[in-house]
Tab-separated table of C-alpha atoms in Angstrom:
chain	number	residue	atom	x	y	z
J	1007	ALA	CA	0.000	0.000	0.000
J	1008	GLY	CA	1.224	3.476	-0.826
J	1009	VAL	CA	1.458	6.372	1.548
J	1010	VAL	CA	-1.720	8.453	1.524
J	1011	SER	CA	-2.053	11.725	3.392
J	1012	PHE	CA	-5.257	12.468	5.260
J	1013	GLU	CA	-5.093	16.124	4.312
J	1014	ASP	CA	-5.654	15.270	0.634
J	1015	SER	CA	-9.399	15.181	1.381
J	1016	LEU	CA	-9.263	18.861	2.448
J	1017	PHE	CA	-11.724	18.097	5.268
J	1018	GLU	CA	-14.680	19.092	3.137
J	1019	GLU	CA	-17.482	17.493	5.143
J	1020	ARG	CA	-19.304	19.438	7.798
J	1021	GLY	CA	-21.510	18.379	10.645
J	1022	GLY	CA	-20.182	17.300	14.040
J	1023	GLY	CA	-17.099	15.452	15.145
J	1024	MET	CA	-14.012	17.241	13.870
J	1025	ASP	CA	-16.000	20.475	13.493
J	1026	ARG	CA	-15.682	20.942	17.262
J	1027	PHE	CA	-12.097	22.135	16.840
J	1028	LYS	CA	-12.011	25.924	16.540
J	1029	LYS	CA	-8.629	26.814	18.063
J	1030	ILE	CA	-5.922	24.532	16.688
J	1031	LEU	CA	-2.352	24.556	17.951
J	1032	VAL	CA	0.487	23.056	15.906
J	1033	ALA	CA	3.451	22.263	18.135
J	1034	ALA	CA	6.698	22.462	16.199
J	1035	SER	CA	9.724	20.635	17.481
J	1036	PRO	CA	12.754	22.894	17.983
J	1037	GLY	CA	14.047	23.844	14.566
J	1038	HIS	CA	11.560	21.716	12.654
J	1039	LEU	CA	7.943	22.065	11.508
J	1040	GLU	CA	6.754	18.791	10.016
J	1041	PRO	CA	5.163	19.661	6.607
J	1042	LEU	CA	2.387	17.026	6.594
J	1043	THR	CA	1.246	18.084	10.052
J	1044	LEU	CA	1.114	21.733	8.995
J	1045	ARG	CA	-0.803	20.930	5.790
J	1046	THR	CA	-3.335	18.833	7.708
J	1047	ALA	CA	-3.773	21.550	10.337
J	1048	VAL	CA	-4.280	24.199	7.643
J	1049	SER	CA	-6.880	22.042	5.877
J	1050	LEU	CA	-8.774	21.415	9.101
J	1051	ALA	CA	-8.588	25.070	10.181
J	1052	ASP	CA	-9.839	26.272	6.799
J	1053	ALA	CA	-12.714	23.758	6.790
J	1054	ASN	CA	-13.749	24.693	10.330
J	1055	ASP	CA	-13.096	28.438	9.988
J	1056	ALA	CA	-10.837	27.911	12.992
J	1057	GLN	CA	-7.983	29.890	14.486
J	1058	LEU	CA	-4.594	28.356	13.778
J	1059	THR	CA	-1.490	28.875	15.895
J	1060	VAL	CA	2.002	27.510	15.310
J	1061	LEU	CA	4.090	27.310	18.470
J	1062	ASP	CA	7.779	26.498	18.694
J	1063	VAL	CA	9.536	26.083	22.026
J	1064	VAL	CA	13.309	26.171	22.189
J	1065	ALA	CA	15.596	25.361	25.096
J	1066	PRO	CA	16.967	28.373	26.969
J	1067	LEU	CA	20.587	29.361	26.531
J	1068	PRO	CA	22.902	29.280	29.538
J	1069	PRO	CA	22.879	32.679	31.296
J	1070	TRP	CA	26.391	33.509	30.152
J	1071	ARG	CA	25.407	32.981	26.488
J	1072	LYS	CA	22.120	34.909	26.424
J	1073	LYS	CA	23.797	38.280	26.010
J	1074	VAL	CA	27.358	39.062	24.999
J	1075	ASN	CA	29.393	42.244	24.997
J	1076	VAL	CA	31.129	42.794	21.678
J	1077	GLU	CA	33.288	45.897	21.545
J	1078	GLY	CA	31.021	47.664	24.006
J	1079	ARG	CA	27.850	46.635	22.229
J	1080	ILE	CA	25.427	44.300	24.081
J	1081	ILE	CA	24.125	41.587	21.721
J	1082	ASP	CA	20.969	39.773	22.850
J	1083	VAL	CA	21.814	36.391	21.330
J	1084	GLU	CA	18.710	34.574	22.575
J	1085	ALA	CA	16.355	37.247	21.232
J	1086	ALA	CA	18.103	37.167	17.857
J	1087	LEU	CA	17.800	33.393	17.634
J	1088	LEU	CA	14.108	33.532	18.572
J	1089	GLN	CA	13.454	36.218	15.962
J	1090	ASP	CA	15.223	34.182	13.292
J	1091	ARG	CA	13.235	31.053	14.183
J	1092	GLU	CA	9.947	32.968	14.156
J	1093	GLU	CA	10.617	34.451	10.721
J	1094	ARG	CA	11.518	31.025	9.317
J	1095	LEU	CA	8.307	29.573	10.712
J	1096	ARG	CA	6.269	32.430	9.255
J	1097	ARG	CA	7.690	31.745	5.804
J	1098	GLU	CA	6.854	28.045	6.100
J	1099	VAL	CA	3.306	28.865	7.167
J	1100	GLU	CA	2.832	31.440	4.391
J	1101	ASN	CA	4.106	28.975	1.797
J	1102	THR	CA	1.487	26.491	3.003
J	1103	ARG	CA	-1.468	28.724	3.840
J	1104	GLY	CA	-0.863	31.891	1.884
J	1105	SER	CA	-1.962	35.196	3.309
J	1106	GLN	CA	-4.606	33.837	5.695
J	1107	GLU	CA	-3.944	34.897	9.259
J	1108	THR	CA	-1.974	32.410	11.331
J	1109	GLU	CA	-0.405	33.206	14.685
J	1110	VAL	CA	3.237	32.172	14.954
J	1111	THR	CA	4.867	32.162	18.383
J	1112	VAL	CA	8.348	31.143	19.487
J	1113	THR	CA	9.117	30.944	23.171
J	1114	VAL	CA	11.738	29.556	25.525
J	1115	GLY	CA	11.288	26.684	27.945
J	1116	GLU	CA	10.516	22.977	28.225
J	1117	PRO	CA	8.530	22.133	25.049
J	1118	CYS	CA	5.915	19.847	26.597
J	1119	LEU	CA	5.176	22.171	29.503
J	1120	GLU	CA	5.074	25.321	27.371
J	1121	VAL	CA	2.693	23.725	24.867
J	1122	ILE	CA	0.300	22.704	27.640
J	1123	ARG	CA	0.554	26.113	29.308
J	1124	HIS	CA	-0.250	27.728	25.965
J	1125	VAL	CA	-3.282	25.440	25.615
J	1126	LEU	CA	-4.527	26.299	29.092
J	1127	ALA	CA	-3.911	30.038	28.748
J	1128	ARG	CA	-5.300	30.428	25.228
J	1129	GLY	CA	-8.094	27.849	25.216
J	1130	HIS	CA	-6.878	25.681	22.323
J	1131	ASP	CA	-9.046	22.622	21.707
J	1132	LEU	CA	-6.684	20.488	19.576
J	1133	VAL	CA	-2.908	20.029	19.556
J	1134	MET	CA	-1.216	18.616	16.466
J	1135	VAL	CA	2.396	17.466	16.504
J	1136	GLY	CA	4.497	15.701	13.901
J	1137	GLU	CA	7.083	13.101	14.746
J	1138	PRO	CA	10.259	12.870	12.627
J	1139	GLU	CA	10.271	10.411	9.740
J	1140	VAL	CA	11.611	6.967	10.577
J	1141	ASP	CA	12.766	3.873	8.749
J	1142	THR	CA	9.515	2.065	7.891
J	1143	ALA	CA	11.124	-1.230	8.888
J	1144	ALA	CA	11.503	-0.012	12.461
J	1145	LEU	CA	8.791	0.516	15.041
J	1146	PRO	CA	8.536	4.285	15.660
J	1147	GLN	CA	8.877	5.310	19.282
J	1148	PRO	CA	7.155	8.503	20.458
J	1149	SER	CA	9.665	10.957	21.842
J	1150	SER	CA	9.630	11.610	25.575
J	1151	GLY	CA	8.202	15.070	24.911
J	1152	VAL	CA	5.312	13.684	22.890
J	1153	MET	CA	4.573	11.071	25.556
J	1154	HIS	CA	4.492	13.797	28.222
J	1155	LEU	CA	2.138	15.783	26.002
J	1156	LEU	CA	-0.154	12.768	25.578
J	1157	ARG	CA	-0.180	12.184	29.312
J	1158	LYS	CA	-0.725	15.724	30.560
J	1159	CYS	CA	-2.426	17.797	27.851
J	1160	PRO	CA	-6.167	18.215	28.582
J	1161	THR	CA	-7.137	18.571	24.917
J	1162	PRO	CA	-7.038	15.930	22.150
J	1163	VAL	CA	-3.512	15.421	20.784
J	1164	TRP	CA	-2.985	14.302	17.183
J	1165	VAL	CA	0.451	12.726	16.709
J	1166	MET	CA	1.350	12.268	13.049
J	1167	HIS	CA	3.976	9.904	11.667
J	1168	PRO	CA	4.574	11.439	8.218
J	1169	SER	CA	6.179	8.425	6.586
J	1170	LEU	CA	3.630	5.996	7.984
J	1171	VAL	CA	0.244	7.547	7.287
J	1172	GLY	CA	-0.809	4.499	5.278
J	1173	GLU	CA	-4.191	3.949	3.682
J	1174	LEU	CA	-7.272	6.014	4.478
J	1175	ARG	CA	-8.357	3.685	7.262
J	1176	VAL	CA	-9.395	4.929	10.705
J	1177	LEU	CA	-9.499	2.637	13.744
J	1178	ALA	CA	-11.479	3.665	16.825
J	1179	LEU	CA	-10.439	1.789	19.969
J	1180	VAL	CA	-13.279	1.509	22.481
J	1181	ASP	CA	-13.896	-0.185	25.827
J	1182	PRO	CA	-17.631	-0.119	26.652
J	1183	ASP	CA	-18.356	-0.078	30.370
J	1184	PRO	CA	-21.947	0.752	31.416
J	1185	SER	CA	-20.849	0.975	35.066
J	1186	ASP	CA	-18.514	3.910	34.310
J	1187	PRO	CA	-20.327	6.828	32.632
J	1188	VAL	CA	-17.089	8.815	32.263
J	1189	ARG	CA	-15.390	6.011	30.359
J	1190	ASP	CA	-18.516	5.436	28.288
J	1191	GLY	CA	-18.548	9.148	27.490
J	1192	LEU	CA	-14.950	8.796	26.331
J	1193	ASN	CA	-16.038	5.956	24.024
J	1194	ASP	CA	-18.690	8.242	22.551
J	1195	LEU	CA	-16.118	10.963	21.895
J	1196	VAL	CA	-13.697	8.495	20.293
J	1197	LEU	CA	-16.400	7.217	17.948
J	1198	GLU	CA	-17.679	10.699	17.142
J	1199	LEU	CA	-14.212	11.851	16.091
J	1200	ALA	CA	-13.323	8.639	14.248
J	1201	THR	CA	-16.622	8.661	12.355
J	1202	SER	CA	-16.191	12.290	11.372
J	1203	LEU	CA	-12.610	11.725	10.205
J	1204	ALA	CA	-13.498	8.644	8.176
J	1205	ARG	CA	-16.240	10.592	6.438
J	1206	ARG	CA	-14.020	13.559	5.740
J	1207	VAL	CA	-11.296	11.496	4.126
J	1208	ASP	CA	-13.759	9.105	2.442
J	1209	GLY	CA	-11.953	6.283	4.211
J	1210	GLU	CA	-12.784	3.031	5.925
J	1211	LEU	CA	-13.977	3.103	9.523
J	1212	HIS	CA	-12.962	0.252	11.820
J	1213	VAL	CA	-13.856	-0.192	15.483
J	1214	GLY	CA	-11.710	-2.351	17.754
J	1215	HIS	CA	-12.380	-3.791	21.199
J	1216	ALA	CA	-10.311	-6.305	23.137
J	1217	TRP	CA	-11.774	-8.558	25.799
J	1218	THR	CA	-10.535	-11.142	28.308
J	1219	MET	CA	-12.013	-13.048	31.215
J	1220	ALA	CA	-10.083	-12.025	34.289
J	1221	GLY	CA	-8.399	-14.959	35.990
J	1222	GLU	CA	-9.165	-17.514	33.280
J	1223	ALA	CA	-5.680	-19.049	33.331
J	1224	THR	CA	-5.748	-19.400	37.121
J	1225	LEU	CA	-9.220	-20.960	37.124
J	1226	ARG	CA	-8.096	-23.536	34.569
J	1227	THR	CA	-4.864	-24.552	36.285
J	1228	SER	CA	-5.204	-23.847	40.025
J	1229	PRO	CA	-5.156	-27.003	42.204
J	1230	ILE	CA	-6.923	-24.969	44.893
J	1231	VAL	CA	-9.939	-23.795	42.888
J	1232	GLU	CA	-10.443	-27.121	41.078
J	1233	LEU	CA	-13.110	-25.910	38.664
J	1234	PRO	CA	-14.033	-28.312	35.850
J	1235	GLY	CA	-12.905	-27.110	32.445
J	1236	ARG	CA	-16.462	-27.138	31.101
J	1237	ILE	CA	-17.515	-24.673	33.826
J	1238	VAL	CA	-14.680	-22.309	32.916
J	1239	ASP	CA	-15.680	-22.645	29.247
J	1240	VAL	CA	-19.198	-21.506	30.138
J	1241	MET	CA	-17.794	-18.552	32.095
J	1242	VAL	CA	-15.636	-17.544	29.134
J	1243	ARG	CA	-18.587	-17.743	26.734
J	1244	ASP	CA	-20.710	-15.651	29.102
J	1245	THR	CA	-17.931	-13.057	29.365
J	1246	GLU	CA	-17.595	-12.911	25.589
J	1247	ALA	CA	-21.369	-12.541	25.198
J	1248	PHE	CA	-21.409	-9.699	27.740
J	1249	HIS	CA	-18.668	-7.813	25.889
J	1250	ARG	CA	-20.377	-8.432	22.540
J	1251	ASP	CA	-23.684	-7.080	23.886
J	1252	GLN	CA	-22.012	-3.942	25.241
J	1253	LEU	CA	-20.134	-3.375	21.993
J	1254	SER	CA	-23.335	-3.921	19.981
J	1255	ALA	CA	-25.166	-1.374	22.110
J	1256	LEU	CA	-22.394	1.171	21.555
J	1257	ALA	CA	-22.402	0.451	17.811
J	1258	ALA	CA	-26.177	0.858	17.626
J	1259	ARG	CA	-25.999	4.163	19.487
J	1260	HIS	CA	-23.620	5.497	16.840
J	1261	ARG	CA	-25.371	3.787	13.885
J	1262	LEU	CA	-22.156	2.113	12.830
J	1263	ASP	CA	-23.991	-0.366	10.588
J	1264	GLU	CA	-25.411	2.509	8.536
J	1265	LEU	CA	-21.903	3.939	8.225
J	1266	GLY	CA	-20.496	0.677	6.921
J	1267	ALA	CA	-18.053	0.353	9.818
J	1268	SER	CA	-16.189	-2.903	10.360
J	1269	ILE	CA	-16.290	-4.012	14.002
J	1270	HIS	CA	-13.517	-6.175	15.426
J	1271	MET	CA	-13.860	-7.834	18.842
J	1272	VAL	CA	-10.600	-9.615	19.574
J	1273	SER	CA	-9.707	-11.889	22.462
J	1274	GLY	CA	-6.598	-11.118	24.477
J	1275	GLU	CA	-4.846	-8.400	26.434
J	1276	PRO	CA	-5.565	-5.063	24.695
J	1277	ASP	CA	-1.989	-3.792	24.839
J	1278	SER	CA	-0.854	-6.707	22.661
J	1279	VAL	CA	-3.820	-7.638	20.450
J	1280	LEU	CA	-4.939	-4.119	19.481
J	1281	PRO	CA	-1.584	-3.033	17.983
J	1282	ARG	CA	-1.564	-6.292	16.004
J	1283	LEU	CA	-5.098	-5.516	14.810
J	1284	ALA	CA	-4.017	-2.041	13.621
J	1285	ASP	CA	-1.016	-3.527	11.822
J	1286	ARG	CA	-3.085	-6.278	10.166
J	1287	LEU	CA	-5.677	-3.764	8.924
J	1288	ASP	CA	-2.979	-1.329	7.698
J	1289	ILE	CA	-4.555	1.480	9.713
J	1290	GLY	CA	-3.511	5.048	8.959
J	1291	LEU	CA	-4.943	6.681	12.090
J	1292	ILE	CA	-6.014	5.363	15.487
J	1293	VAL	CA	-8.466	7.335	17.614
J	1294	MET	CA	-8.311	6.295	21.250
J	1295	GLY	CA	-8.735	7.428	24.837
J	1296	THR	CA	-5.655	7.715	27.007
J	1297	VAL	CA	-7.007	7.506	30.564
J	1298	GLY	CA	-7.696	4.033	31.860
J	1299	ARG	CA	-9.319	4.900	35.199
J	1300	THR	CA	-11.323	7.919	36.243
J	1301	GLY	CA	-12.027	9.857	39.392
J	1302	LEU	CA	-8.433	10.575	40.399
J	1303	ARG	CA	-7.187	14.112	39.885
J	1304	GLY	CA	-3.985	14.187	37.888
J	1305	LEU	CA	-4.137	10.555	36.737
J	1306	ILE	CA	-2.823	10.953	33.255
J	1307	MET	CA	-2.611	7.762	31.257
J	1308	GLY	CA	-3.329	4.089	31.791
J	1309	ASN	CA	-0.632	1.489	31.240
J	1310	THR	CA	-2.645	-0.142	28.467
J	1311	ALA	CA	-3.009	3.113	26.531
J	1312	GLU	CA	0.674	3.918	26.911
J	1313	THR	CA	1.737	0.468	25.712
J	1314	ILE	CA	-0.525	0.734	22.662
J	1315	LEU	CA	0.871	4.163	21.808
J	1316	ARG	CA	4.392	2.747	21.898
J	1317	SER	CA	3.441	-0.299	19.822
J	1318	VAL	CA	1.711	1.114	16.732
J	1319	ARG	CA	3.179	2.338	13.459
J	1320	CYS	CA	0.413	4.749	12.490
J	1321	SER	CA	-0.675	8.223	13.526
J	1322	VAL	CA	-2.740	8.569	16.713
J	1323	LEU	CA	-5.460	10.995	17.817
J	1324	ALA	CA	-5.597	10.654	21.607
J	1325	VAL	CA	-8.416	12.111	23.698
J	1326	LYS	CA	-9.092	12.567	27.406
J	1327	PRO	CA	-12.401	12.102	29.249
J	1328	GLN	CA	-14.540	15.083	30.116
J	1329	GLY	CA	-13.359	16.692	33.327
J	1330	PHE	CA	-9.720	15.668	32.997
J	1331	VAL	CA	-7.506	18.107	34.904
J	1332	SER	CA	-3.954	18.626	33.701
J	1333	PRO	CA	-1.277	18.615	36.420
J	1334	VAL	CA	0.452	21.465	34.554
J	1335	LYS	CA	-0.388	24.950	35.769
J	1336	VAL	CA	-0.387	28.257	33.900
J	1337	ARG	CA	2.195	30.760	35.014
J	1338	ARG	CA	0.925	33.943	36.585
J	1339	GLY	CA	0.651	36.741	34.078
J	1340	SER	CA	0.193	34.395	31.086
J	1341	PRO	CA	-2.042	35.836	28.368
């Protein structure tokens, strides 16, 4: 399969889902603005009539290098470097978007923290970040900064792997749980965004859910429990039926049959079977939630979600549940 970019569709469809994003922030890595990410952000901003901001965060210079005295003249080295970087970014943005207004900001600090502070201070509702191109034979590993962003940013974060966009196939990862309304609300958001994206790019929509029966291996082998195998088989079938019913209810709520979505319920631990599912289907973009448990302030990402993020080759749009509170705080005096 050839590499296909999601932005080629120009995000023409309207009506829910991705239309919610009205203040988009593109986070550039120091010295680099990934072109595919910028083009996709421009297409989405234009389709949504949204504000677009490009933010670059560079590491501070040591105090003794920030300003130098040359023949009695004080040179502000850090300010000059920031100005140069901002002008380069502006040219890249203008070459992509033309004369339409786009805010370009370059600041100093820790990239992950400054991006999140910018989101909190300015009310951005989507962060887009591009990872460097990698050898397609290797499994791409999110940088530590991107992982921190995925853990702590309160808004959806779209991480793009430019060389691995793949076919126009979107995979929504869900985990229906009627006992947890917050998690079920997260499932609804994941499906809303995945459905909207699949429509916009005229691509295939897939929905994935992994299930297991807790303790099955122990029940089958423990000399203490001593349950007959046929009883465990019945328990496994009942567990599978429960998960299938919950997934069917979620699918019916979102009319996935009418949308032609393919639903995949796979047996096994989600952190191992779901990445294999994405690889087998040649998925271009995964939409998933990143918080495994709810109700704890500052809990940022479940182990399962983090393992999946480190195990897939495609781009990922990661979302948080409603009410998630970032542990990062805005500095006093921020705009």
